[in-house]
Short mmCIF file of C-alpha atoms in Angstrom, two decimals:
data_model
loop_
_atom_site.label_atom_id
_atom_site.label_comp_id
_atom_site.label_asym_id
_atom_site.label_seq_id
_atom_site.Cartn_x
_atom_site.Cartn_y
_atom_site.Cartn_z
CA UNK A 17 132.19 126.08 99.22
CA UNK A 18 128.96 124.76 98.80
CA UNK A 19 127.75 123.81 94.97
CA UNK A 20 125.90 126.70 93.40
CA UNK A 21 122.39 126.13 93.40
CA UNK A 22 122.04 125.89 89.12
CA UNK A 23 123.94 122.72 89.63
CA UNK A 24 122.18 120.83 91.80
CA UNK A 25 118.54 119.27 92.41
CA UNK A 26 116.91 117.85 95.45
CA UNK A 27 115.03 114.40 95.73
CA UNK A 28 112.67 112.88 97.61
CA UNK A 29 111.55 108.96 97.42
CA UNK A 30 107.84 108.62 97.93
CA UNK A 31 105.40 105.31 98.14
CA UNK A 32 103.24 105.13 95.38
CA UNK A 33 101.14 102.58 94.28
CA UNK A 34 103.60 101.06 92.22
CA UNK A 35 106.08 100.93 94.98
CA UNK A 36 108.88 103.59 95.48
CA UNK A 37 109.57 106.52 93.31
CA UNK A 38 112.37 108.79 93.15
CA UNK A 39 111.67 112.27 92.12
CA UNK A 40 114.42 115.17 91.76
CA UNK A 41 113.57 118.98 91.51
CA UNK A 42 114.71 122.01 90.87
CA UNK A 43 113.28 125.22 92.80
CA UNK A 44 111.25 125.62 89.53
CA UNK A 45 110.04 121.96 88.40
CA UNK A 46 110.46 118.45 88.91
CA UNK A 47 113.44 117.44 87.10
CA UNK A 48 113.11 113.59 87.10
CA UNK A 49 111.76 110.72 88.49
CA UNK A 50 112.46 106.64 88.54
CA UNK A 51 110.65 103.65 90.21
CA UNK A 52 112.89 102.07 93.19
CA UNK A 53 112.73 99.21 91.52
CA UNK A 54 114.78 100.29 88.68
CA UNK A 55 117.61 101.10 90.50
CA UNK A 56 119.49 99.26 92.85
CA UNK A 57 120.93 102.21 95.34
CA UNK A 58 120.00 106.17 95.98
CA UNK A 59 123.85 106.11 94.41
CA UNK A 60 122.62 104.62 91.38
CA UNK A 61 119.79 107.33 91.38
CA UNK A 62 121.67 109.97 91.73
CA UNK A 63 124.42 108.78 89.06
CA UNK A 64 121.48 108.71 86.57
CA UNK A 65 120.41 111.84 87.35
CA UNK A 66 124.09 113.40 87.29
CA UNK A 67 124.40 111.70 83.48
CA UNK A 68 121.16 112.95 82.43
CA UNK A 69 121.32 116.67 83.72
CA UNK A 70 124.60 117.48 84.45
CA UNK A 71 123.38 118.40 88.05
CA UNK A 72 124.33 116.40 91.50
CA UNK A 73 121.09 115.11 93.35
CA UNK A 74 120.70 115.87 96.95
CA UNK A 75 118.80 114.13 99.18
CA UNK A 76 116.18 116.02 101.23
CA UNK A 77 112.62 115.58 103.21
CA UNK A 78 110.87 117.82 101.93
CA UNK A 79 108.86 117.19 98.32
CA UNK A 80 108.61 119.50 95.54
CA UNK A 81 105.06 121.49 96.08
CA UNK A 82 101.90 120.06 95.01
CA UNK A 83 104.16 116.05 94.59
CA UNK A 84 102.29 114.33 97.01
CA UNK A 85 98.75 115.34 95.91
CA UNK A 86 99.90 114.67 92.13
CA UNK A 87 100.98 111.18 93.13
CA UNK A 88 97.90 110.33 94.98
CA UNK A 89 95.15 111.46 92.58
CA UNK A 90 97.28 110.75 89.63
CA UNK A 91 96.71 113.97 88.15
CA UNK A 92 100.14 115.87 87.39
CA UNK A 93 98.84 117.87 84.80
CA UNK A 94 99.50 121.11 86.33
CA UNK A 95 102.48 120.25 88.21
CA UNK A 96 105.85 121.73 86.89
CA UNK A 97 107.99 119.25 84.87
CA UNK A 98 111.01 120.38 82.97
CA UNK A 99 111.95 117.71 80.40
CA UNK A 100 115.51 118.37 80.15
CA UNK A 101 117.76 118.01 77.32
CA UNK A 102 114.83 115.91 75.08
CA UNK A 103 114.75 117.02 71.63
CA UNK A 104 111.42 119.18 70.69
CA UNK A 105 109.22 116.50 69.09
CA UNK A 106 109.87 114.00 72.08
CA UNK A 107 109.06 116.99 74.27
CA UNK A 108 105.90 117.43 72.54
CA UNK A 109 105.08 113.55 72.63
CA UNK A 110 105.47 113.64 76.69
CA UNK A 111 103.24 116.73 76.83
CA UNK A 112 100.63 114.96 75.00
CA UNK A 113 100.84 111.89 77.29
CA UNK A 114 100.44 114.49 79.92
CA UNK A 115 97.04 115.51 78.82
CA UNK A 116 95.86 111.67 79.12
CA UNK A 117 93.01 111.96 81.85
CA UNK A 118 93.72 109.76 85.00
CA UNK A 119 92.09 106.21 84.28
CA UNK A 120 91.94 106.45 80.69
CA UNK A 121 93.88 105.06 77.76
CA UNK A 122 94.89 106.41 74.52
CA UNK A 123 96.65 104.93 71.75
CA UNK A 124 99.85 105.81 70.05
CA UNK A 125 97.96 107.37 66.95
CA UNK A 126 96.56 109.77 68.90
CA UNK A 127 99.53 110.84 70.76
CA UNK A 128 101.18 111.10 67.86
CA UNK A 129 98.49 113.48 66.53
CA UNK A 130 98.03 115.37 69.54
CA UNK A 131 102.14 115.89 69.08
CA UNK A 132 102.55 116.41 65.52
CA UNK A 133 104.78 113.31 65.46
CA UNK A 134 105.44 111.36 62.57
CA UNK A 135 105.73 107.06 63.23
CA UNK A 136 104.56 105.01 65.98
CA UNK A 137 108.29 104.47 66.38
CA UNK A 138 108.76 108.07 67.17
CA UNK A 139 106.00 107.72 69.99
CA UNK A 140 107.45 104.74 71.32
CA UNK A 141 111.17 106.14 71.22
CA UNK A 142 109.70 109.37 73.47
CA UNK A 143 108.51 106.90 75.87
CA UNK A 144 111.41 105.17 76.44
CA UNK A 145 113.06 107.99 77.29
CA UNK A 146 110.54 109.55 79.47
CA UNK A 147 112.75 111.19 82.16
CA UNK A 148 109.69 111.36 84.56
CA UNK A 149 108.11 108.16 84.46
CA UNK A 150 104.58 107.82 86.31
CA UNK A 151 104.45 111.74 86.57
CA UNK A 152 104.05 111.79 82.70
CA UNK A 153 101.86 108.70 82.42
CA UNK A 154 103.16 106.70 79.81
CA UNK A 155 101.27 103.62 81.45
CA UNK A 156 98.17 105.46 79.96
CA UNK A 157 99.43 104.75 76.52
CA UNK A 158 98.84 101.80 74.22
CA UNK A 159 99.71 99.95 70.94
CA UNK A 160 96.57 100.33 68.31
CA UNK A 161 95.43 96.96 68.87
CA UNK A 162 94.89 97.80 72.87
CA UNK A 163 98.10 96.39 74.34
CA UNK A 164 99.73 99.19 76.74
CA UNK A 165 102.86 100.54 75.56
CA UNK A 166 104.78 100.15 79.05
CA UNK A 167 107.82 101.26 77.01
CA UNK A 168 109.65 102.92 80.44
CA UNK A 169 108.81 100.75 83.12
CA UNK A 170 109.90 97.46 84.35
CA UNK A 171 107.01 94.10 83.96
CA UNK A 172 103.97 94.93 86.57
CA UNK A 173 104.74 98.46 87.16
CA UNK A 174 102.10 99.61 84.20
CA UNK A 175 99.88 97.37 85.72
CA UNK A 176 99.71 98.34 89.09
CA UNK A 177 99.23 101.80 88.04
CA UNK A 178 96.64 101.08 85.79
CA UNK A 179 95.03 99.01 88.56
CA UNK A 180 95.11 101.83 91.15
CA UNK A 181 93.25 104.01 88.27
CA UNK A 182 90.53 101.54 87.90
CA UNK A 183 91.25 100.68 84.23
CA UNK A 184 89.95 97.39 83.60
CA UNK A 185 92.20 96.16 81.30
CA UNK A 186 90.90 92.32 80.67
CA UNK A 187 87.80 94.02 79.59
CA UNK A 188 89.59 96.81 77.37
CA UNK A 189 91.60 93.55 75.93
CA UNK A 190 88.39 91.47 75.12
CA UNK A 191 87.44 94.70 73.52
CA UNK A 192 90.63 94.65 71.44
CA UNK A 193 90.80 91.16 70.34
CA UNK A 194 87.46 91.38 68.93
CA UNK A 195 89.15 94.15 66.71
CA UNK A 196 86.90 96.90 68.36
CA UNK A 197 88.43 100.58 69.27
CA UNK A 198 85.73 102.73 69.63
CA UNK A 199 82.38 102.92 71.73
CA UNK A 200 79.31 104.70 70.35
CA UNK A 201 76.19 105.44 72.41
CA UNK A 202 72.85 105.05 69.98
CA UNK A 203 70.86 107.65 72.14
CA UNK A 204 73.56 110.76 71.84
CA UNK A 205 74.97 109.22 68.45
CA UNK A 206 78.44 110.11 70.03
CA UNK A 207 81.66 107.85 69.88
CA UNK A 208 84.54 107.84 72.18
CA UNK A 209 87.61 106.06 73.30
CA UNK A 210 86.40 103.07 75.29
CA UNK A 211 88.07 104.41 78.64
CA UNK A 212 86.32 108.10 78.00
CA UNK A 213 84.44 109.40 81.11
CA UNK A 214 81.51 109.78 78.50
CA UNK A 215 82.03 105.98 77.35
CA UNK A 216 81.86 104.39 80.54
CA UNK A 217 78.52 106.32 81.13
CA UNK A 218 77.01 104.51 78.41
CA UNK A 219 74.92 101.74 79.60
CA UNK A 220 75.13 98.22 78.37
CA UNK A 221 72.04 98.77 76.36
CA UNK A 222 72.90 101.80 74.35
CA UNK A 223 76.55 100.79 73.63
CA UNK A 224 77.37 100.41 70.15
CA UNK A 225 81.12 99.42 69.58
CA UNK A 226 83.19 100.05 66.31
CA UNK A 227 86.08 98.92 64.91
CA UNK A 228 87.09 102.39 63.66
CA UNK A 229 85.85 105.73 63.06
CA UNK A 230 85.23 105.17 59.64
CA UNK A 231 82.81 102.67 60.27
CA UNK A 232 81.35 105.06 63.24
CA UNK A 233 80.66 107.52 60.80
CA UNK A 234 78.87 105.21 58.16
CA UNK A 235 76.56 104.62 60.82
CA UNK A 236 76.10 108.52 61.62
CA UNK A 237 78.20 109.17 64.48
CA UNK A 238 80.42 111.50 65.60
CA UNK A 239 83.54 111.89 67.47
CA UNK A 240 83.58 113.03 71.01
CA UNK A 241 84.74 116.24 71.36
CA UNK A 242 86.29 115.28 74.74
CA UNK A 243 88.28 112.87 74.20
CA UNK A 244 88.86 113.15 70.53
CA UNK A 245 89.47 109.90 68.60
CA UNK A 246 91.27 109.92 65.54
CA UNK A 247 89.17 110.29 62.98
CA UNK A 248 91.33 109.87 59.58
#
């Protein structure tokens, strides 16, 4: 007798910009993903999936619909994902992470606000327990000083993913070393996260950096309605 369909998931291992990625899925949604660098064998991935979900993982050759496109483009916002047994607050944190666009970064305070979470530690714990790494892109989350969190990755994995998305971490780190966190345009009088698509279009002559939102508001600037920086 075969395994009932509700007791098993299928999985594939696909190549990505940061190496191999095991991805498990049910007929309805992706149910887990783990970089191949974090497991020593397919058997280890299967055991991890069983311990987390209670479902057997069976290898297949046909990936979940939309998966290849999501990995190729870095845009998985519309991919069906099942976060499993995580508590509600951690689920909200990871859904907030999913909303960060490709090629952009957000600090933990932004994630906490979007998720209605409490402290930075609550955000970091949810990132650490992220069951769908890379597809829920926690490599796009930083500490308040601009340092990447990378709580769910081995060293180098988050960096490879950010490089593939064209995020200039050297420039961003220099920004943070000066205590700056926001970038305004003296033509529009709007301030953004430095990696916001609108901020990247500000020419050097019209850039106005700020240490925080209060400084920007005192200078007569208003927050971007697209990237919505934290203003309190």
